[in-house]
CSV table of C-alpha atoms in Angstrom, one decimal:
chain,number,residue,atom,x,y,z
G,1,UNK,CA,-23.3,11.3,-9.5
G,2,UNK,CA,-25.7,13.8,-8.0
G,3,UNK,CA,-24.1,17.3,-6.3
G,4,UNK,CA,-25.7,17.7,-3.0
G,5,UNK,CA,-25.1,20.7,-1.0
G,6,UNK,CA,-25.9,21.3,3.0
G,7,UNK,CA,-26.1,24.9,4.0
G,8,UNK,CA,-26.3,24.9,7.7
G,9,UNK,CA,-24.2,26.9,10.3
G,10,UNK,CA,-24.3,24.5,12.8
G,11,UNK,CA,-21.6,21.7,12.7
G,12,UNK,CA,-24.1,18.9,14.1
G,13,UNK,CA,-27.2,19.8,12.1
G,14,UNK,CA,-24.5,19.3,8.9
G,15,UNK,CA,-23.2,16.1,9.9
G,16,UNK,CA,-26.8,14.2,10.7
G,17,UNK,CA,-28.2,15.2,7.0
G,18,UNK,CA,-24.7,14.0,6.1
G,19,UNK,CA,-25.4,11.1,7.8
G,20,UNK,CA,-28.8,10.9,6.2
G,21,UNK,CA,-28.2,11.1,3.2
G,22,UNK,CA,-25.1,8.5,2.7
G,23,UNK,CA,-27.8,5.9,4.3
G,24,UNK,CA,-29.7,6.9,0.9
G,25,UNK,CA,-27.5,4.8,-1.3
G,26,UNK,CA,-27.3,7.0,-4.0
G,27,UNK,CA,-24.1,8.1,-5.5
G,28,UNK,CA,-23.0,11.6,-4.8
G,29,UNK,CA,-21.2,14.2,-4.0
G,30,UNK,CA,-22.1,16.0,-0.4
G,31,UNK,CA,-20.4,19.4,0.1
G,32,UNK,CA,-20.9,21.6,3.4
G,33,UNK,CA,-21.3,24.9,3.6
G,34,UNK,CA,-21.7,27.2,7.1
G,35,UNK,CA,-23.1,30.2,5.3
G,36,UNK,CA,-25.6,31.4,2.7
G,37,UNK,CA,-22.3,33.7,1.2
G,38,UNK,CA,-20.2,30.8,1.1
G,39,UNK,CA,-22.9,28.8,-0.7
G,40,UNK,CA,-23.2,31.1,-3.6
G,41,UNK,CA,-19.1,32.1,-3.7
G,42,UNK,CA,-18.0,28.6,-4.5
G,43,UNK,CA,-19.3,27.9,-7.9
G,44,UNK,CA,-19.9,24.0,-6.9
G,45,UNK,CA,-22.5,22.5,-9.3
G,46,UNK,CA,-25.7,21.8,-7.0
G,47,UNK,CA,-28.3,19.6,-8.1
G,48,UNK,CA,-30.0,19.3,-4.2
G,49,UNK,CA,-29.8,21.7,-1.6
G,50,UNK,CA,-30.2,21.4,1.9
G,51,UNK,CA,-30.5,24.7,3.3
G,52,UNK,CA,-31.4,25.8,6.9
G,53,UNK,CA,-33.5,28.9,7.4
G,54,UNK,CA,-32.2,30.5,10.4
G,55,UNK,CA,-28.6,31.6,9.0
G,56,UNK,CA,-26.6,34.4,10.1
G,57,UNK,CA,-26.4,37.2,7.6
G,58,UNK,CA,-28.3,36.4,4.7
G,59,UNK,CA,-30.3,33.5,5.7
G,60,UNK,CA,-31.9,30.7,3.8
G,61,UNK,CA,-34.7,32.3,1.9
G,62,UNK,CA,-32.5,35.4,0.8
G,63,UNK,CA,-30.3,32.5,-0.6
G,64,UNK,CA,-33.0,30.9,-2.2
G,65,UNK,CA,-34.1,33.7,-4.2
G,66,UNK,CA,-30.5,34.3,-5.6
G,67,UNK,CA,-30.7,30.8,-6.4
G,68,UNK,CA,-33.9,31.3,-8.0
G,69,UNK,CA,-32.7,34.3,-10.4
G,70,UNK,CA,-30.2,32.1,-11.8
G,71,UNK,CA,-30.8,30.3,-15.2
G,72,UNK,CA,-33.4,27.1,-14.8
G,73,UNK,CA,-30.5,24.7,-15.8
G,74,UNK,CA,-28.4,25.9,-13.1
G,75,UNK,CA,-31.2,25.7,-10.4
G,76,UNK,CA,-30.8,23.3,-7.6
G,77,UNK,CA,-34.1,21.5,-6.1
G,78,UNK,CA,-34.4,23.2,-2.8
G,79,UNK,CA,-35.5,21.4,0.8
G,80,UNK,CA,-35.6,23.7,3.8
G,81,UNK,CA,-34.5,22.5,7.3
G,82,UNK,CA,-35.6,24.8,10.0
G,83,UNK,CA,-36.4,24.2,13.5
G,84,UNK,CA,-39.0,26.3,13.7
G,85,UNK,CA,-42.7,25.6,11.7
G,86,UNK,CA,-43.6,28.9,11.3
G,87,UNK,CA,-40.7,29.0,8.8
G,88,UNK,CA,-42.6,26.2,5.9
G,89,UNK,CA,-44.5,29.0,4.5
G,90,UNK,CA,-41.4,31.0,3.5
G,91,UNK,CA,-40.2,27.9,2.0
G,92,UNK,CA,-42.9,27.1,-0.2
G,93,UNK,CA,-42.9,31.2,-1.4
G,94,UNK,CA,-39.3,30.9,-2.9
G,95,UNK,CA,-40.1,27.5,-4.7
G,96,UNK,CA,-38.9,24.9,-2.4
G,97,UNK,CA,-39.8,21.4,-3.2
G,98,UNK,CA,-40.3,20.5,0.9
G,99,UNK,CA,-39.0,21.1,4.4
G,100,UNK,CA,-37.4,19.0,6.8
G,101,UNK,CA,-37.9,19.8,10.5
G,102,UNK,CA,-35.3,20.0,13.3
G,103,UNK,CA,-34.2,17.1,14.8
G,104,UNK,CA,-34.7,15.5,11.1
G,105,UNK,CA,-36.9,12.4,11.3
G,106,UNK,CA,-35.0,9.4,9.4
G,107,UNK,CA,-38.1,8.3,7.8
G,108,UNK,CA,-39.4,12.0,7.3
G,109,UNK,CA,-36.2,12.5,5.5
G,110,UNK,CA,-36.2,9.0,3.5
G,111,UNK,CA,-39.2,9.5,2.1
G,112,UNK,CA,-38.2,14.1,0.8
G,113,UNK,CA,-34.6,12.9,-0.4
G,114,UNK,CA,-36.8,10.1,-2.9
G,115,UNK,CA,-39.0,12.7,-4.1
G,116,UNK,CA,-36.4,15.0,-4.8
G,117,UNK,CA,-34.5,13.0,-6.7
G,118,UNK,CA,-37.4,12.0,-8.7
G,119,UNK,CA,-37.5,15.9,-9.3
G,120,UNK,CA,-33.5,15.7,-10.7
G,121,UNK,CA,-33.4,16.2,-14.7
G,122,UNK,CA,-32.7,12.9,-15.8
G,123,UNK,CA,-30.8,14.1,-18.9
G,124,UNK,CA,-26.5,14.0,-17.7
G,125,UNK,CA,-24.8,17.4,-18.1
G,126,UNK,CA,-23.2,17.9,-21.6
G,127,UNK,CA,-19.6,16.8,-20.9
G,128,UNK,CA,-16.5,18.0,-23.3
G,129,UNK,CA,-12.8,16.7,-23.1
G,130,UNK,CA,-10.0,19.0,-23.6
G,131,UNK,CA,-6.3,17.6,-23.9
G,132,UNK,CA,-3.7,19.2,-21.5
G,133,UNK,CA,-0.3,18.8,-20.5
G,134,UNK,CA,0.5,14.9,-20.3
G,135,UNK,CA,-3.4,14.0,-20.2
G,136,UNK,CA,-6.8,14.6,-20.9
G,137,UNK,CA,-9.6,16.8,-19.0
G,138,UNK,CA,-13.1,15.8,-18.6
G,139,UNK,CA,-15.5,18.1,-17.0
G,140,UNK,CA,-19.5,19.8,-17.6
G,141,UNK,CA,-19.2,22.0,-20.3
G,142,UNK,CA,-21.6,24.2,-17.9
G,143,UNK,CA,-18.7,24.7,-15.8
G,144,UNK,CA,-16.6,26.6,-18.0
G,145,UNK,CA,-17.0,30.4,-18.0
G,146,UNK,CA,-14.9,31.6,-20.8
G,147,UNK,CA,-11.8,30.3,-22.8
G,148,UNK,CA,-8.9,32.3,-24.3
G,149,UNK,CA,-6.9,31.1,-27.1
G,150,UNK,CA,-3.8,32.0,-28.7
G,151,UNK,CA,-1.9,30.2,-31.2
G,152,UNK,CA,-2.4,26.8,-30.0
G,153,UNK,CA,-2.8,27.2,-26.8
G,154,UNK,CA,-6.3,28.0,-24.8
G,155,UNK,CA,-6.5,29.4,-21.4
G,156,UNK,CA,-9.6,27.6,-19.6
G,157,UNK,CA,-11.4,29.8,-16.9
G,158,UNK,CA,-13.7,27.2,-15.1
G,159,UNK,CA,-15.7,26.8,-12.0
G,160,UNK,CA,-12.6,24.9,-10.6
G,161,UNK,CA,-10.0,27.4,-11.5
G,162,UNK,CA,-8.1,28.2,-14.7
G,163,UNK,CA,-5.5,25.7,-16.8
G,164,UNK,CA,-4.0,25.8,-20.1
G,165,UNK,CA,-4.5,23.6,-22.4
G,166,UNK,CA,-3.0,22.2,-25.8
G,167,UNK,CA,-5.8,22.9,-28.6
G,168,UNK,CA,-7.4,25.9,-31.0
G,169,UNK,CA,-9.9,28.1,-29.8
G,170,UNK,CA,-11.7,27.6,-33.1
G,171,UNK,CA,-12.2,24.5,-32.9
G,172,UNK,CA,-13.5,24.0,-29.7
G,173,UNK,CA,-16.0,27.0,-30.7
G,174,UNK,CA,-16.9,24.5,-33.2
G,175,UNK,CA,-17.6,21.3,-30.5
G,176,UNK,CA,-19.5,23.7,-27.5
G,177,UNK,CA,-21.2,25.1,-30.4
G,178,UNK,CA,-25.2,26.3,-29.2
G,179,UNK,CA,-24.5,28.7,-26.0
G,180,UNK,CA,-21.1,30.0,-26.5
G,181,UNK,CA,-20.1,33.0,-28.5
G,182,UNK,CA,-17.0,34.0,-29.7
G,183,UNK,CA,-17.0,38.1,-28.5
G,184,UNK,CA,-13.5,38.4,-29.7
G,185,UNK,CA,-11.0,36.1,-31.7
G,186,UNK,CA,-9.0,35.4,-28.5
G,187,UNK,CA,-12.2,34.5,-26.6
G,188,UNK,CA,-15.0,32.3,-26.2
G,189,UNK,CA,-17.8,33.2,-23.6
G,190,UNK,CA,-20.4,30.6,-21.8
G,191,UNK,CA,-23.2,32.6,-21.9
G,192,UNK,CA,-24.9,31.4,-19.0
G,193,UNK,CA,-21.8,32.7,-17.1
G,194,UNK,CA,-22.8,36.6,-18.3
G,195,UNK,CA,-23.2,38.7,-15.3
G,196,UNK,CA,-23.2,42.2,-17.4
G,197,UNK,CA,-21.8,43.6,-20.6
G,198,UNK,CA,-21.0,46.9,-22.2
G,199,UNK,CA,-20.3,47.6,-26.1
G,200,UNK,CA,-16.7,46.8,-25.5
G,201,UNK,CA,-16.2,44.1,-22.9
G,202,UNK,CA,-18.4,41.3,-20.5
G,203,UNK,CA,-17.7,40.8,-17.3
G,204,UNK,CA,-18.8,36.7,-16.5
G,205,UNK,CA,-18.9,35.2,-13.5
G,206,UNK,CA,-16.3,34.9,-11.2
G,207,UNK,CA,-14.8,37.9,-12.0
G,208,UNK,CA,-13.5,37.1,-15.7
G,209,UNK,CA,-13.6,40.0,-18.3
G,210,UNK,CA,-13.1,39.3,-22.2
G,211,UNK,CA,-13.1,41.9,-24.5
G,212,UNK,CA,-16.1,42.6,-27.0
G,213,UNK,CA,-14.7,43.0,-30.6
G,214,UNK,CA,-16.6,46.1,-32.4
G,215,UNK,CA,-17.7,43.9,-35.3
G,216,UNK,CA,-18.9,41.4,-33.0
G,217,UNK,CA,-21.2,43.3,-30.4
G,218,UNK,CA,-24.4,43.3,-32.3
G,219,UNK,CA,-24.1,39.7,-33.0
G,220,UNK,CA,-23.1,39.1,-29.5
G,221,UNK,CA,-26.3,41.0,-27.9
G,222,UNK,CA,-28.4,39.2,-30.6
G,223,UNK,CA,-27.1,35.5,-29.6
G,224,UNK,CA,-27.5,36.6,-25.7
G,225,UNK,CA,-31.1,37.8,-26.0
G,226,UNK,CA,-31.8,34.2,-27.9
G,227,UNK,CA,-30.3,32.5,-25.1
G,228,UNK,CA,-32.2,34.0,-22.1
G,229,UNK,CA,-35.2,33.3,-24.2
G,230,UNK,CA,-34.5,29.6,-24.3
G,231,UNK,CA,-34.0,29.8,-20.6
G,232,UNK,CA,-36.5,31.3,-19.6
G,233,UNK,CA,-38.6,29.0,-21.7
G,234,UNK,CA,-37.6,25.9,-20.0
């Protein structure tokens, strides 16, 4: 299932690369967006981004270079739609893999969707299940941003909201394992979720903080400077 996102703030140009794309074939998951702020609020997993230039308030390159800060894993490939040609050179500056120009071309955009998804990683996001009340729960282990656990109960903070769940905090340190740290007994951090830190707490994304335990902060800088290496190697 590939995440596709459309960042356009008109209505019509959002339904024809809708349109477009489900003539495509390929399964996936198309979500709309009518600004560059709602874009990067929602937290969606994007592995294809459709975004138009011309947006009001920050427009489509300004989004693309947020998008380009993030961690490599977590970067989108990026095709600009603009009606304007002037507007290709800004694309190519902030890494885009092509433009599309306005009204979109069905072949023109046949032919850009194949070579982006030729671009995708073809290696599936690292799923993990968690057991909740009266079920299971499958989802990207990318997606959560920090766990709490007391007892044997965890409180899961994801990218889709926040549940609690039946299960020991140790042990699912144990199964995440290689980019989660435990800052605290009572929590468990995603570090590609760290948005800043201090010696005594990290604030992740979304607004989450967990506390830093004193024994744990050198420990915890060590394993974050390891992992932004390993990011910023791939």
């Amino acid at each position: 299932m590939i995440n596709i996102a459309i960042c356009d703030d008109e209505a019509g140009a959002r339904a024809r690369l809708t349109h477009l794309i489900q003539q495509q074939g390929e399964p996936c998951r198309i979500t709309e967006y009518a600004s560059a702020e709602d874009c990067l609020a929602s937290g969606t997993p994007m592995d294809l981004l459709f975004v138009d230039v011309a947006l009001p308030g920050a427009d489509g390159t300004a989004l693309a270079r947020t998008i380009r800060a993030l961690p490599l894993r977590r970067q989108p490939a990026l095709v600009f739609v603009t009606g304007h040609e002037d507007y290709v050179y800004d694309a190519f500056d902030v890494g885009a893999l092509h433009y599309l120009l306005k009204p979109v071309d069905e072949a023109r955009f046949a032919a850009v969707f194949r070579r982006a998804l030729s671009q995708l990683p073809a290696e599936p996001p690292r799923m993990v299940t968690l057991r909740l009340r009266g079920g299971g729960r499958t989802l990207p282990m990318d997606s959560i941003i920090c766990i709490e656990g007391s007892n044997h109960r965890v409180l899961l903070h994801s990218l889709e909201g926040t549940e609690s769940c039946a299960g020991k905090i140790g042990a699912l340190e144990t199964e995440l394992g290689e980019g989660f740290f435990r800052v605290h007994k009572g929590y468990l951090i995603n570090l590609s979720h760290v948005e800043s830190y201090t010696r005594t707490e990290v604030l992740l994304r979304g607004g989450t903080q967990a506390p830093i335990s004193k024994y744990k902060y050198r420990d915890f800088v060590r394993a974050y400077l390891r992992f932004l290496r390993r990011e910023a190697a791939l």
